[in-house]
């Protein structure tokens, strides 16, 4: 059979032995959904996995009838996506624990327990986690729990579409301006039914790359697994697979079977067939930064602490008095100018006019008269700067005003100094570019907002042929496949490591942020009428 693969004709000869290593969703067929049913008038549209947008998964209302069915149809794995949650409408009585009906059960992993396969599960009660196992033979009705996370289409395809089932998703954020090439209706914010189209991933005896075969290819095959030495085939590993290896197995030599796309170093060096040394796996800190601009889209970056450029401060903006309380520090007094007027509903608290200047002091409690009754609320103590004196005032913490920082500090800072001395978020501009790299992508950005420090997973690699320098590559943001080689490593100590500023997409930005600590929200404003 001759078929086309990525624009090239490929041949599957009679008698050729193929090792199937996986099934992967190649694309998605989407239909607009109304009341959890496909609309009769809805045309089917084809969506590539990189179609922009963020989506919420709608819980499947069809129950699973056993734990074994869940393990066969639902992705359960070690990554943060691989922990699905279910509930049972009936109590489940175990030897030392009873799982109550409706209680959320998290499925963590599938392991062998006393010679039988079982699922490691957990429930949370009163902020305490309780672990237990459920055998695959456990029967009953198990329903999916509601999921409040957001996902890209690619993540949904890899982790959130059960085998032999469709998936309903709700569009959460489009992340792009609609145009005529968009297959979805303009201003669409409803639900879609996603039907996966699969491809078979395989390796062939005399090829060093992964072959992708469409599932509807008209070719007859025979299962010869039991009578063939499958160890003679290459074993492809994703970066996640490599990262799951024990630290003792590093360093290792590998050949790239599928390389990533990208024109910047090191991605442009990681092409198919290249041999690399993977020295170690580790967690590293990055500062998540976004371009300061009023319009969209903004650029986003992950900056290593080893970045050698310098920064000068830029004024921060604060929408509420609560944000002033979060931003203030013992190191220096926060000086702000009001950009929006605010009329206080309490005579004990200060009314703000545009242009008023304040030095922020501290949070405290204050008694106010509210509808004839005394009420204690949180307030922010400040000093208003007048022409020749200071006046002590109290601002309600819920105050929805607007403030801009007055920056007196002209010092230039290294990134590590900013993280040590100031609270994030923090606004800066590059004042001295990083001279250790050919192109400093941050230098051309007019302003940056350092949002938070994150911890991410990396592998340290170098070229085996000329190991002049080593590189850090992200495990979860790089699509790359390798197979291990049994070659001796000339040097166990990696050469000088190049850490680069990584520019990430809007989707990746949201993915990174959602797993970090949630930003605190200001306390609600007291109601105007008692409830």
XYZ file of C-alpha atoms in Angstrom:
531
model
C 0.000 0.000 0.000
C 1.243 3.459 -0.888
C -0.018 6.372 1.182
C 0.887 9.999 1.740
C 2.572 11.033 4.996
C 3.285 14.731 5.562
C 3.212 15.341 1.804
C 5.497 12.389 0.959
C 4.480 9.085 -0.534
C 5.357 6.159 1.742
C 5.177 2.473 1.015
C 4.070 -0.382 3.273
C 5.351 -3.513 1.588
C 3.722 -6.915 1.963
C 5.378 -8.737 4.841
C 6.801 -5.584 6.427
C 6.863 -5.779 10.219
C 5.531 -2.749 12.091
C 5.601 -2.202 15.854
C 2.623 -0.116 16.969
C 3.753 2.104 19.856
C 0.618 4.148 20.381
C -2.534 5.791 19.153
C -2.721 9.527 18.935
C -5.502 11.947 18.090
C -4.543 13.589 14.822
C -7.372 16.126 14.633
C -10.838 16.808 16.016
C -14.211 17.056 14.322
C -16.323 19.638 16.158
C -20.073 20.176 16.153
C -21.894 22.995 17.932
C -23.754 21.633 20.938
C -27.041 22.862 22.410
C -28.309 21.465 25.747
C -25.583 18.796 25.630
C -26.883 17.546 22.266
C -25.525 18.127 18.779
C -27.620 20.699 16.950
C -29.451 19.279 13.914
C -28.412 22.328 11.922
C -24.775 22.307 13.030
C -22.166 21.765 10.350
C -19.155 19.681 11.308
C -15.853 21.576 11.264
C -12.329 20.231 11.436
C -10.119 21.652 14.190
C -6.353 21.101 14.311
C -4.895 20.379 17.740
C -3.134 23.762 17.741
C -6.412 25.630 17.191
C -6.201 28.632 19.556
C -8.395 28.990 22.601
C -8.882 27.675 26.110
C -11.685 25.298 26.969
C -13.489 23.845 29.973
C -14.380 20.165 29.951
C -18.072 19.345 30.498
C -18.483 16.304 32.759
C -19.686 13.202 30.901
C -23.156 12.237 32.122
C -22.761 8.592 31.021
C -21.406 6.539 33.953
C -18.615 3.989 33.854
C -19.688 0.574 35.175
C -16.390 -0.566 36.719
C -12.915 0.606 37.689
C -11.530 -1.576 34.901
C -13.583 0.323 32.296
C -12.196 3.624 33.618
C -8.581 2.400 33.349
C -9.155 1.218 29.777
C -10.841 4.377 28.525
C -9.485 7.250 30.626
C -5.881 8.525 30.695
C -4.354 8.008 34.146
C -0.715 8.989 34.470
C 2.035 10.711 36.447
C 1.622 14.191 34.967
C -0.641 16.873 36.388
C -3.269 16.131 33.706
C -3.450 12.427 34.503
C -5.455 12.531 37.744
C -9.142 12.284 36.752
C -11.861 12.559 39.417
C -15.031 10.490 39.753
C -17.829 9.982 42.260
C -20.159 7.097 43.040
C -23.882 7.599 43.775
C -23.571 4.749 46.325
C -21.286 4.339 49.350
C -18.199 2.205 48.718
C -17.178 0.201 51.785
C -13.501 -0.742 51.978
C -11.610 -2.602 54.701
C -10.646 0.509 56.676
C -12.527 3.318 54.929
C -15.978 4.073 53.553
C -16.172 6.311 50.508
C -19.395 8.278 50.820
C -21.776 8.692 47.910
C -21.020 11.840 45.926
C -17.503 12.124 47.408
C -14.819 13.133 44.893
C -12.319 10.306 44.251
C -9.009 11.221 42.569
C -7.417 8.468 40.472
C -3.620 8.835 40.762
C -1.995 5.760 39.209
C -2.491 2.122 38.219
C -0.226 -0.330 40.055
C 0.050 -3.982 40.921
C -1.052 -4.705 44.511
C -0.672 -8.281 45.846
C -0.430 -9.644 42.323
C -3.550 -7.815 41.088
C -3.926 -4.534 39.251
C -5.512 -1.748 41.268
C -5.890 2.034 41.123
C -4.237 4.232 43.740
C -6.918 6.722 44.769
C -7.389 9.541 47.226
C -10.138 11.586 48.865
C -9.781 14.870 50.777
C -11.695 15.359 54.043
C -11.237 18.408 56.246
C -8.081 19.331 54.306
C -6.635 15.864 55.057
C -5.811 13.492 52.204
C -6.743 9.814 52.599
C -5.185 7.240 50.238
C -6.617 3.849 49.295
C -6.734 1.390 46.387
C -9.668 0.197 44.313
C -9.328 -3.136 42.456
C -10.107 -3.204 38.751
C -12.874 -5.692 39.544
C -14.782 -3.063 41.593
C -18.164 -2.546 39.943
C -20.797 0.155 40.314
C -21.664 3.447 38.678
C -18.864 6.002 38.489
C -19.537 9.497 37.153
C -17.038 12.154 36.130
C -16.726 15.109 38.516
C -17.023 18.674 37.282
C -13.631 20.083 36.245
C -13.019 23.820 36.756
C -9.605 23.855 35.037
C -9.035 25.250 31.546
C -7.201 23.377 28.793
C -5.892 23.805 25.268
C -7.344 21.557 22.559
C -4.047 19.671 22.466
C -4.230 18.900 26.196
C -7.853 17.801 25.869
C -6.916 15.501 22.989
C -4.035 13.949 24.917
C -5.688 13.569 28.321
C -9.373 14.389 28.435
C -11.081 12.409 25.645
C -11.925 8.866 26.806
C -11.512 6.074 24.269
C -14.721 5.279 22.340
C -16.431 8.441 23.627
C -16.882 11.999 22.439
C -16.154 15.008 24.620
C -18.208 18.149 25.163
C -16.177 21.302 25.869
C -17.112 24.922 26.521
C -15.068 27.735 25.032
C -13.560 29.751 27.888
C -11.227 32.161 26.092
C -10.709 32.604 22.347
C -7.212 34.150 22.636
C -7.460 35.558 19.124
C -9.420 38.024 17.019
C -12.093 36.371 14.903
C -11.596 36.405 11.127
C -13.156 34.694 8.133
C -10.702 31.775 8.314
C -12.031 30.790 11.744
C -14.319 27.750 11.296
C -16.412 28.712 14.346
C -19.140 31.407 14.210
C -18.174 34.960 15.163
C -18.536 35.696 18.922
C -19.129 31.986 19.567
C -18.916 31.189 23.282
C -20.945 27.979 23.528
C -20.222 24.255 23.714
C -18.670 21.943 21.140
C -18.912 18.176 20.769
C -15.432 16.900 19.863
C -15.073 13.643 17.919
C -11.459 12.460 17.677
C -9.787 11.259 14.473
C -6.912 8.942 15.376
C -3.602 8.051 13.830
C -1.424 5.028 14.568
C 2.129 5.692 15.755
C 4.561 2.978 14.729
C 8.220 2.160 14.270
C 9.623 0.117 11.408
C 12.714 -2.028 11.425
C 14.819 0.014 9.024
C 13.637 3.513 9.852
C 14.858 5.736 12.667
C 11.825 7.997 12.805
C 8.266 7.494 14.019
C 5.769 6.614 11.287
C 2.289 8.179 11.559
C -0.404 6.085 9.837
C -3.950 7.416 9.525
C -6.447 5.078 11.157
C -8.622 4.926 8.032
C -5.784 3.621 5.819
C -7.066 0.629 3.819
C -4.442 -2.009 4.618
C -4.709 -5.516 6.090
C -2.426 -6.413 9.010
C -1.870 -9.490 11.192
C -0.958 -9.535 14.892
C 2.391 -11.363 15.295
C 3.310 -9.988 18.746
C 3.539 -13.436 20.368
C 5.938 -14.862 17.777
C 8.293 -11.949 17.106
C 11.257 -10.459 18.971
C 9.989 -6.916 19.504
C 13.228 -5.920 21.303
C 14.833 -5.506 17.869
C 12.751 -2.339 17.353
C 13.690 1.124 18.545
C 11.901 2.307 21.698
C 10.757 5.925 21.271
C 10.673 8.059 24.428
C 9.039 11.436 24.931
C 10.774 14.028 27.115
C 8.262 13.142 29.857
C 9.335 9.476 29.582
C 12.994 10.492 29.907
C 12.219 12.719 32.899
C 10.531 9.799 34.685
C 13.773 7.791 34.605
C 15.675 7.595 37.883
C 18.516 10.054 38.489
C 20.993 7.143 38.544
C 20.314 6.446 34.853
C 21.740 9.825 33.822
C 23.755 10.813 31.851
C 22.533 8.994 28.740
C 23.059 9.209 24.979
C 20.027 9.516 22.711
C 19.179 10.034 19.059
C 16.341 12.388 18.122
C 13.492 10.616 16.306
C 11.241 13.671 16.095
C 12.590 17.145 16.684
C 10.788 20.296 17.792
C 9.920 23.236 15.569
C 11.553 26.601 16.158
C 14.241 28.805 14.647
C 15.988 29.907 17.867
C 18.676 28.025 19.755
C 18.650 25.297 20.894
C 15.488 24.192 19.039
C 17.021 24.757 15.591
C 19.828 22.339 16.535
C 17.510 19.513 17.631
C 16.713 17.940 14.257
C 15.800 14.328 13.485
C 18.841 12.023 13.520
C 20.972 14.244 15.780
C 22.715 12.490 18.683
C 22.674 14.238 22.059
C 23.840 13.667 25.614
C 21.171 14.077 28.306
C 23.156 14.862 31.458
C 20.504 15.187 34.143
C 16.925 16.075 35.051
C 16.029 18.785 37.559
C 13.627 21.498 38.634
C 14.591 25.095 37.886
C 13.151 28.494 38.793
C 11.905 30.924 36.183
C 10.308 34.357 36.458
C 7.106 34.611 34.458
C 6.996 38.023 32.752
C 4.518 39.746 30.449
C 4.873 42.728 28.158
C 3.262 45.898 29.537
C 0.810 47.188 26.961
C -2.833 48.246 26.943
C -3.841 46.288 23.856
C -3.615 42.584 23.063
C -1.900 40.309 22.392
C 0.880 40.649 24.940
C 4.124 38.719 24.702
C 5.041 36.390 27.580
C 8.454 35.152 28.732
C 10.039 32.709 31.172
C 13.286 34.304 32.375
C 16.019 32.277 34.136
C 17.536 33.785 37.287
C 20.924 33.609 35.517
C 19.834 36.326 33.057
C 22.737 38.803 32.940
C 20.919 41.950 31.852
C 19.909 44.735 34.246
C 16.564 46.371 34.909
C 15.224 49.728 36.019
C 11.920 50.044 37.820
C 8.759 51.243 36.127
C 5.641 52.515 37.931
C 3.114 49.902 38.970
C -0.635 50.395 38.710
C -3.033 49.370 41.489
C -6.805 49.052 40.936
C -7.809 48.874 44.639
C -6.560 49.862 48.068
C -6.189 46.145 48.773
C -3.546 45.922 46.024
C -1.622 48.702 47.803
C -1.620 46.615 50.983
C -0.262 43.582 49.099
C 2.463 45.660 47.396
C 3.741 47.615 50.406
C 6.989 46.481 52.009
C 9.119 47.247 55.042
C 12.074 48.133 52.791
C 10.605 51.318 51.334
C 7.481 53.379 51.629
C 5.021 53.028 48.776
C 4.226 56.422 47.206
C 1.196 56.579 44.871
C -0.949 59.086 42.961
C -4.712 58.584 42.601
C -5.896 58.313 38.986
C -9.591 57.855 39.779
C -11.906 59.636 42.211
C -13.705 57.755 44.985
C -16.547 59.013 47.159
C -16.519 57.301 50.539
C -19.937 56.168 51.869
C -18.653 56.642 55.462
C -17.763 60.001 56.990
C -15.004 58.300 59.028
C -13.160 57.350 55.817
C -11.465 59.551 53.223
C -12.886 60.487 49.811
C -10.224 60.496 47.096
C -9.793 63.003 44.252
C -7.741 62.526 41.091
C -4.174 63.686 41.719
C -4.185 63.045 45.493
C -0.843 61.638 46.639
C -0.423 59.125 49.449
C 2.279 57.315 51.412
C 0.933 53.856 52.248
C 1.271 52.883 55.924
C -0.482 49.693 57.040
C -3.713 47.704 57.181
C -5.859 48.089 60.313
C -9.455 47.776 61.539
C -11.749 50.755 61.934
C -15.257 51.275 63.281
C -17.719 52.975 60.919
C -21.383 53.873 61.169
C -23.332 51.823 58.658
C -27.129 52.275 58.371
C -27.350 53.383 61.981
C -25.215 50.517 63.301
C -21.527 50.371 64.128
C -19.531 48.032 61.907
C -15.829 47.066 61.962
C -14.148 46.913 58.550
C -10.578 46.620 57.235
C -9.021 49.904 56.148
C -5.689 51.082 54.818
C -3.933 53.773 56.842
C -2.129 56.309 54.635
C -0.578 59.756 54.833
C -1.905 62.216 52.285
C 0.892 64.426 50.957
C -0.155 68.089 51.069
C 1.892 71.116 49.955
C 3.624 71.609 53.305
C 2.446 68.814 55.574
C 1.063 65.256 55.837
C -2.480 64.299 56.792
C -3.407 60.883 58.237
C -6.328 59.324 56.330
C -8.084 55.956 56.173
C -9.077 54.322 52.868
C -11.585 51.437 52.774
C -9.851 48.234 51.650
C -12.630 47.498 49.151
C -12.111 50.877 47.490
C -12.234 50.567 43.714
C -10.110 53.489 42.709
C -6.934 53.658 40.746
C -3.356 54.419 41.765
C -0.030 54.776 39.986
C 3.261 54.347 41.813
C 5.743 57.219 42.017
C 9.194 55.655 41.567
C 12.085 57.451 43.284
C 14.529 54.538 42.937
C 16.887 55.006 39.958
C 19.077 51.979 40.741
C 19.715 49.191 38.187
C 18.899 45.674 39.405
C 19.823 42.120 38.506
C 16.834 39.768 38.239
C 17.901 37.812 41.325
C 18.048 41.061 43.340
C 14.495 41.983 42.359
C 13.186 38.556 43.387
C 14.991 38.839 46.717
C 14.165 42.443 47.625
C 10.695 43.095 46.206
C 7.293 41.483 46.053
C 5.993 40.393 42.680
C 4.248 41.562 40.538
C 6.857 44.195 39.697
C 7.238 46.493 36.658
C 10.617 47.003 34.950
C 12.400 47.901 31.732
C 15.692 46.446 30.500
C 18.367 49.120 31.047
C 21.407 46.983 30.138
C 20.864 44.062 27.776
C 22.326 40.598 28.365
C 25.635 40.738 26.474
C 26.273 36.984 26.860
C 23.669 36.159 24.170
C 23.575 37.136 20.489
C 20.025 38.507 20.694
C 18.363 39.626 23.915
C 14.623 39.395 23.165
C 13.778 41.354 26.328
C 15.793 44.430 25.324
C 13.294 45.443 22.629
C 10.277 45.184 24.950
C 9.270 48.675 26.207
C 8.124 47.414 29.603
C 7.873 44.116 31.503
C 5.691 43.005 34.380
C 7.341 40.294 36.499
C 4.298 38.287 37.595
C 5.597 35.407 39.704
C 8.350 32.877 40.222
C 7.529 29.389 38.988
C 9.286 26.034 39.217
C 9.416 23.874 36.088
C 10.996 20.609 34.897
C 14.068 20.638 32.632
C 16.620 18.323 31.019
C 20.229 19.388 30.460
C 21.520 18.321 27.038
C 24.431 18.882 24.644
C 25.489 17.719 21.203
C 27.522 14.512 21.377
C 29.738 15.535 18.463
C 30.923 18.924 19.736
C 29.896 19.387 23.383
C 31.047 23.024 23.629
C 27.980 24.088 25.581
C 24.937 22.487 27.163
C 21.323 23.636 27.048
C 18.281 23.485 29.266
C 15.158 22.221 27.501
C 11.655 22.313 29.054
C 10.060 18.899 29.526
C 6.389 19.861 29.191
C 6.533 22.510 26.440
C 8.726 20.769 23.869
C 7.380 18.090 21.512
C 10.357 15.844 20.966
C 10.940 12.076 20.742
C 14.239 10.245 21.245
C 15.519 6.703 21.507
C 18.429 5.751 23.759
C 21.794 4.610 22.381
C 24.238 2.294 24.130
C 27.216 4.587 23.562
C 29.928 5.573 26.013
C 29.835 9.161 27.225
C 33.182 10.924 26.896
C 32.542 13.409 29.693
C 30.134 12.997 32.591
C 30.489 16.654 33.600
C 28.366 18.864 31.328
C 30.022 21.823 29.569
C 29.032 25.394 30.396
C 25.251 25.644 30.456
C 23.349 28.141 28.319
C 20.063 29.191 29.855
C 17.888 31.193 27.517
C 14.854 33.419 27.855
C 11.920 31.367 26.595
C 9.074 33.167 24.836
C 5.823 31.293 25.394
C 2.445 31.465 23.698
C -0.746 32.860 25.221
C -2.029 29.307 25.813
C 1.228 28.252 27.490
C 1.076 31.376 29.654
C -2.357 30.413 30.976
C -1.216 26.820 31.460
C 1.783 27.926 33.518
C -0.223 30.370 35.657
C -3.112 28.072 36.518
C -0.869 25.705 38.483
C 0.715 28.425 40.560
C -0.843 30.026 43.644
C -4.066 31.850 42.940
C -3.896 35.644 43.301
C -5.680 36.899 46.396
C -8.876 38.822 45.705
C -9.849 42.006 47.544
C -12.496 41.686 50.239
C -16.030 42.484 49.050
C -17.487 45.936 49.530
C -20.109 46.026 52.333
C -23.612 45.794 50.837
C -25.676 48.959 50.617
C -28.672 47.157 52.043
C -28.611 44.511 54.770
C -29.108 41.000 53.376
